[in-house]
Coordinates of C-alpha atoms (C1' of nucleotides) in Angstrom, one line a residue:
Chain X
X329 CA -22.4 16.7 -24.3
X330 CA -18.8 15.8 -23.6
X331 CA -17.8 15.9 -20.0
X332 CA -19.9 13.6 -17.8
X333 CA -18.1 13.8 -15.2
X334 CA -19.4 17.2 -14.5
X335 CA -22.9 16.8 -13.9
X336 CA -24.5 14.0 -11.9
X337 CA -27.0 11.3 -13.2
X338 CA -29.0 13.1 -15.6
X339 CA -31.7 10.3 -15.9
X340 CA -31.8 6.8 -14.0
X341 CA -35.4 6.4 -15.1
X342 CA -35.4 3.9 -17.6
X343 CA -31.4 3.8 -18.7
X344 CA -29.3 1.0 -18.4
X345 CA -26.1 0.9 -17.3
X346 CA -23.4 -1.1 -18.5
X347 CA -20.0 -1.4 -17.1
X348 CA -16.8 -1.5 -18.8
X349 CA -14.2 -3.4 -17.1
X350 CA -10.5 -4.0 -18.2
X351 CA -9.7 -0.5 -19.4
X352 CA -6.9 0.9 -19.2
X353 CA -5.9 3.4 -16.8
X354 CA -5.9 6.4 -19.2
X355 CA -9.3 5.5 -20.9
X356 CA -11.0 8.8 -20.3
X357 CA -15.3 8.8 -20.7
X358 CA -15.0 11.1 -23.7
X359 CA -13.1 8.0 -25.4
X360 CA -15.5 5.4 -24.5
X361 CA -18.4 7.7 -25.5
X362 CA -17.6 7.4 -29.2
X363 CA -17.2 4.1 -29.1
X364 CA -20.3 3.3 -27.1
X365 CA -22.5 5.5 -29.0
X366 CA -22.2 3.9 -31.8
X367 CA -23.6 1.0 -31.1
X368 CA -26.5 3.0 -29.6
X369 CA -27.7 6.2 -27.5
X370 CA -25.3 7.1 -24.7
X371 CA -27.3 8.8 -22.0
X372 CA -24.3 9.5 -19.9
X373 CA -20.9 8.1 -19.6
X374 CA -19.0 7.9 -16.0
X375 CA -16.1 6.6 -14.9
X376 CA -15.4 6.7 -10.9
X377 CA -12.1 8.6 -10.2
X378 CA -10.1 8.3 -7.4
X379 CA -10.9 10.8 -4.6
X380 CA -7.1 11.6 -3.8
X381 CA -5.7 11.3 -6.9
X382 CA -8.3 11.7 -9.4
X383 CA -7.4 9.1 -11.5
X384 CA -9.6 6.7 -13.0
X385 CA -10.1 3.0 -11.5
X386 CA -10.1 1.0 -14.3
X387 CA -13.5 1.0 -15.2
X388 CA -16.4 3.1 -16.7
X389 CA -20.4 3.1 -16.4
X390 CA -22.2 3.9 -19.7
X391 CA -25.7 4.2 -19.4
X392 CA -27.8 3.2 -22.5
X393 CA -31.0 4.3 -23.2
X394 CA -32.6 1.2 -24.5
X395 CA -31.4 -2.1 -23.5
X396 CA -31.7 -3.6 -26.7
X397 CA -28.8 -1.3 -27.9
X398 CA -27.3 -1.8 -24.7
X399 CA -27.4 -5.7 -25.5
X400 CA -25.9 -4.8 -28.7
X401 CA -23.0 -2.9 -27.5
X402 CA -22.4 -5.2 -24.6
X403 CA -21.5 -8.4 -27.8
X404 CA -19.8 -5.8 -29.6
X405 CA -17.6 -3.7 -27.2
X406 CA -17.5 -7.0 -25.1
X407 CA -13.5 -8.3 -26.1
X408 CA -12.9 -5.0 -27.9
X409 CA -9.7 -4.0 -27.8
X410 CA -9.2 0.2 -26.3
X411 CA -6.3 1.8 -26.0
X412 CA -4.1 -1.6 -26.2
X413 CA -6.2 -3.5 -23.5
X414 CA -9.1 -5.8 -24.1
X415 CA -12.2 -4.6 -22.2
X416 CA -15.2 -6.0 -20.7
X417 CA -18.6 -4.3 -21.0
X418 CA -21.2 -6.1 -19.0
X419 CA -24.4 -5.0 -17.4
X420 CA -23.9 -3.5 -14.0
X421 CA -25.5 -5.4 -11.2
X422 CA -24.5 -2.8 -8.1
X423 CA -25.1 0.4 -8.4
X424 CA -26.6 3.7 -6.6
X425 CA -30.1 2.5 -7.2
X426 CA -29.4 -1.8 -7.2
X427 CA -32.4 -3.2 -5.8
X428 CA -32.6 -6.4 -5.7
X429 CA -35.6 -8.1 -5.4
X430 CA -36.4 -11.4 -4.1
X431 CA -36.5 -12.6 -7.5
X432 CA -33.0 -12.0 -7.5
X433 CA -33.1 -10.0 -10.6
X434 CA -31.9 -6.2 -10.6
X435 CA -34.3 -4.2 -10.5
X436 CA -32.5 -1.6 -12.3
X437 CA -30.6 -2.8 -15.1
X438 CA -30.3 -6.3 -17.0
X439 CA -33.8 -6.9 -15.4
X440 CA -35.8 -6.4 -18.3
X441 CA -33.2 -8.0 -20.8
X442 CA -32.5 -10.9 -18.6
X443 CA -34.4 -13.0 -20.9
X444 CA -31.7 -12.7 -23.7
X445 CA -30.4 -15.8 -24.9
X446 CA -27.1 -14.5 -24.9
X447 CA -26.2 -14.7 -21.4
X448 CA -27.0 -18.1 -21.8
X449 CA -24.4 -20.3 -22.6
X450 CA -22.0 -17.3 -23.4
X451 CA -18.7 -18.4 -24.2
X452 CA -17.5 -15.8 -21.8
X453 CA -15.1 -17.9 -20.3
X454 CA -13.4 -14.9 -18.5
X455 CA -11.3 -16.5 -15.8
X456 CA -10.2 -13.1 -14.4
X457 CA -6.8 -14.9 -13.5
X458 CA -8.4 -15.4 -10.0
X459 CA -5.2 -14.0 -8.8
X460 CA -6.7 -11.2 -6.5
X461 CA -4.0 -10.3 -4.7
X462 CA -4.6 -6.8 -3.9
X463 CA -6.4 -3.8 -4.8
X464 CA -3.2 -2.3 -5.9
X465 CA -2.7 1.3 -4.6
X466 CA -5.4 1.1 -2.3
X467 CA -3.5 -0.8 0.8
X468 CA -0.2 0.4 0.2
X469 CA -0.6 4.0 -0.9
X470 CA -3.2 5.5 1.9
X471 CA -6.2 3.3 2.3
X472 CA -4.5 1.3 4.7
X473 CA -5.0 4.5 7.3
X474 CA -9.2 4.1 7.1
X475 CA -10.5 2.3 9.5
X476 CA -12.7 -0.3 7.5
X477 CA -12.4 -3.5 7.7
X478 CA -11.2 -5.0 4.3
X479 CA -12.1 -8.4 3.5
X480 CA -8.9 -9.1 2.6
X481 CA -10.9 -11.3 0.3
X482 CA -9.4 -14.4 1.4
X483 CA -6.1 -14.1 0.4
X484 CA -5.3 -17.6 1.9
X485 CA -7.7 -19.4 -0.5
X486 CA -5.6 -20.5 -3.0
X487 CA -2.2 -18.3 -3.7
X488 CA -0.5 -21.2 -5.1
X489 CA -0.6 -20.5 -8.5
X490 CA -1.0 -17.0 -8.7
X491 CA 2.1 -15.9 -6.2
X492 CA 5.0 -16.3 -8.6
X493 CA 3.2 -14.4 -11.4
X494 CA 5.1 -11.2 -11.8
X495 CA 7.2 -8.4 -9.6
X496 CA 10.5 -10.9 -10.7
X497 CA 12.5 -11.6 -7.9
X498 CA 12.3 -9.3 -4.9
X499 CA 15.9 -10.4 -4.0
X500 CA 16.5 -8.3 -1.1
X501 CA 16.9 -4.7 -0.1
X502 CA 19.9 -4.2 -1.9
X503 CA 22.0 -1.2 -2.0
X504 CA 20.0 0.1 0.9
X505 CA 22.5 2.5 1.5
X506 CA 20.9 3.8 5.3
X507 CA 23.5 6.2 5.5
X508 CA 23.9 9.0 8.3
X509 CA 20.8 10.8 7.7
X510 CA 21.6 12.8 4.0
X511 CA 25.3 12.1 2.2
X512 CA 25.3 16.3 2.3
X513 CA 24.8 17.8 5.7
X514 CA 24.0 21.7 4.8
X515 CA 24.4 23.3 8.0
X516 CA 24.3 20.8 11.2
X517 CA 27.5 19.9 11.9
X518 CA 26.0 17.4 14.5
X519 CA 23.7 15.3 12.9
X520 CA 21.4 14.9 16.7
X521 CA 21.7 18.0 18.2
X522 CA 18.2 19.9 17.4
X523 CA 15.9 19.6 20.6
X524 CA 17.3 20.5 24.1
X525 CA 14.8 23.4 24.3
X526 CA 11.9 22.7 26.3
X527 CA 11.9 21.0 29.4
X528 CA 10.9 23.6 32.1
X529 CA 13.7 25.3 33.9
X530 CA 12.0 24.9 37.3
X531 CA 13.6 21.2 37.5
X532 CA 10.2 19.6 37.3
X533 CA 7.6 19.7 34.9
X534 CA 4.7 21.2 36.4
X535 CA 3.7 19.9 39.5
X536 CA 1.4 22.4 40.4
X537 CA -0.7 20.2 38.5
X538 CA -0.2 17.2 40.0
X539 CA -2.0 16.3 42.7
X540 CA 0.1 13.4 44.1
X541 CA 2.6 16.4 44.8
X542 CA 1.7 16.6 48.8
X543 CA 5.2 19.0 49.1
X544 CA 3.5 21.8 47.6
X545 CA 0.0 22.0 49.3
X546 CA -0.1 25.3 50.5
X547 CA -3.0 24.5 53.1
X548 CA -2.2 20.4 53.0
X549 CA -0.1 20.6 56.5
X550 CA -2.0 22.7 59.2
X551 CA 1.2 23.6 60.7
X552 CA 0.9 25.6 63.8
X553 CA 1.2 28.9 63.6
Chain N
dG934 C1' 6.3 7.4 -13.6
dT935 C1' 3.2 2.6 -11.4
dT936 C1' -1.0 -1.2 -10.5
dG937 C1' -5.3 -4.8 -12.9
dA938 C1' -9.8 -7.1 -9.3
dG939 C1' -14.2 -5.1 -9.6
dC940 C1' -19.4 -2.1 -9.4
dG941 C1' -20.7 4.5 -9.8
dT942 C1' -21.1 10.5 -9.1
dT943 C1' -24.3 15.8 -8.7

DNA sequence: GTTGAGCGTT
């Protein structure tokens, strides 16, 4: 019972899943197992990789089996510090299986622990830097070739004091250096000389395809005969 | 080799 990631969702039925935000990029499952199951049973453990890469997104699912342990690890993992970088375990709200009902509870997870008094007044005063600039790799490394609309999530809302926050100074493309093509030219001594190849031989392209051609009708002028 | 808001697979 070490890999997770191998098989799917063993048992949804009455688990609760919990999700672990902030963690680092290198946090694997098998290291948040340990530390989750400590505080409780671990039915499974799963963190969403990337589909091209494979690498994970920055944050796991560990599914509890009682909620009351959940609860547990959730104030205890909740701030802990893995791998270097301060995590956030809270109760997942989407999910495969989030229904939500009318009475705008989950009907999956936190739904039948909602009445904790700890999610009261919690002194979570997470302000997530509400600098949400971008999602990172995802517009600039292939994302941006899918067709789906992003939200963009307002970008425009407030970049004021989250636009000078890191990446220094972008100064300008420096030492661009667009030379010739490559410094080392192996064999072409002409750097645009490759195509000159197709281009039919006839003089035009094919216009026994094209229809507006009226000079090549066999049968177009009845000429006498 | 990187990034850092968020919500998941057989």
């Amino acid at each position: 019972m070490s890999h997770f990631d191998r098989s799917g969702p063993p048992d949804i039925r009455d688990t609760f899943s919990l999700l672990v935000l902030n963690i680092t990029f290198r946090t694997t499952a098998d290291d948040l197992f340990p530390l989750f199951d400590k505080y409780g049973k671990v039915v499974d453990v799963f963190i969403p990789r990337d589909r091209r890469t494979g690498e994970s997104r920055g944050f796991a699912f560990v599914r509890y089996k009682y909620a009351d342990e959940a609860q547990k690890a959730v104030d205890k993992l909740e701030g802990r510090v893995v791998d270097g970088r301060e995590i956030m375990v809270q109760f997942a709200k989407y999910g495969p299986n989030a229904e939500r009902t009318q009475d705008g509870r989950i009907m999956e997870s936190a739904s039948k622990i909602s009445s904790n008094k700890q999610f009261g007044g919690m002194d979570k005063d997470y302000r997530r830097r509400s600098c949400s600039r971008s999602r990172g790799r995802y517009e600039r490394d292939g994302y941006r070739g899918r067709d789906k609309d992003y939200h963009r999530r307002s970008v425009s809302h407030s970049p004021d004091h989250c636009k000078d926050r890191g990446r220094g100074h972008d100064k300008e493309r420096h030492n661009q250096s667009r030379s010739y093509g490559s410094p080392n030219s192996p064999k072409s001594s002409s750097p645009c000389k490759t195509h000159l190849r197709d281009e039919s031989p006839n003089g035009q392209n094919d216009n026994k395809h094209s229809p507006t051609s009226k000079s090549v009708s066999p049968h177009s002028e009845p000429v006498d005969s």
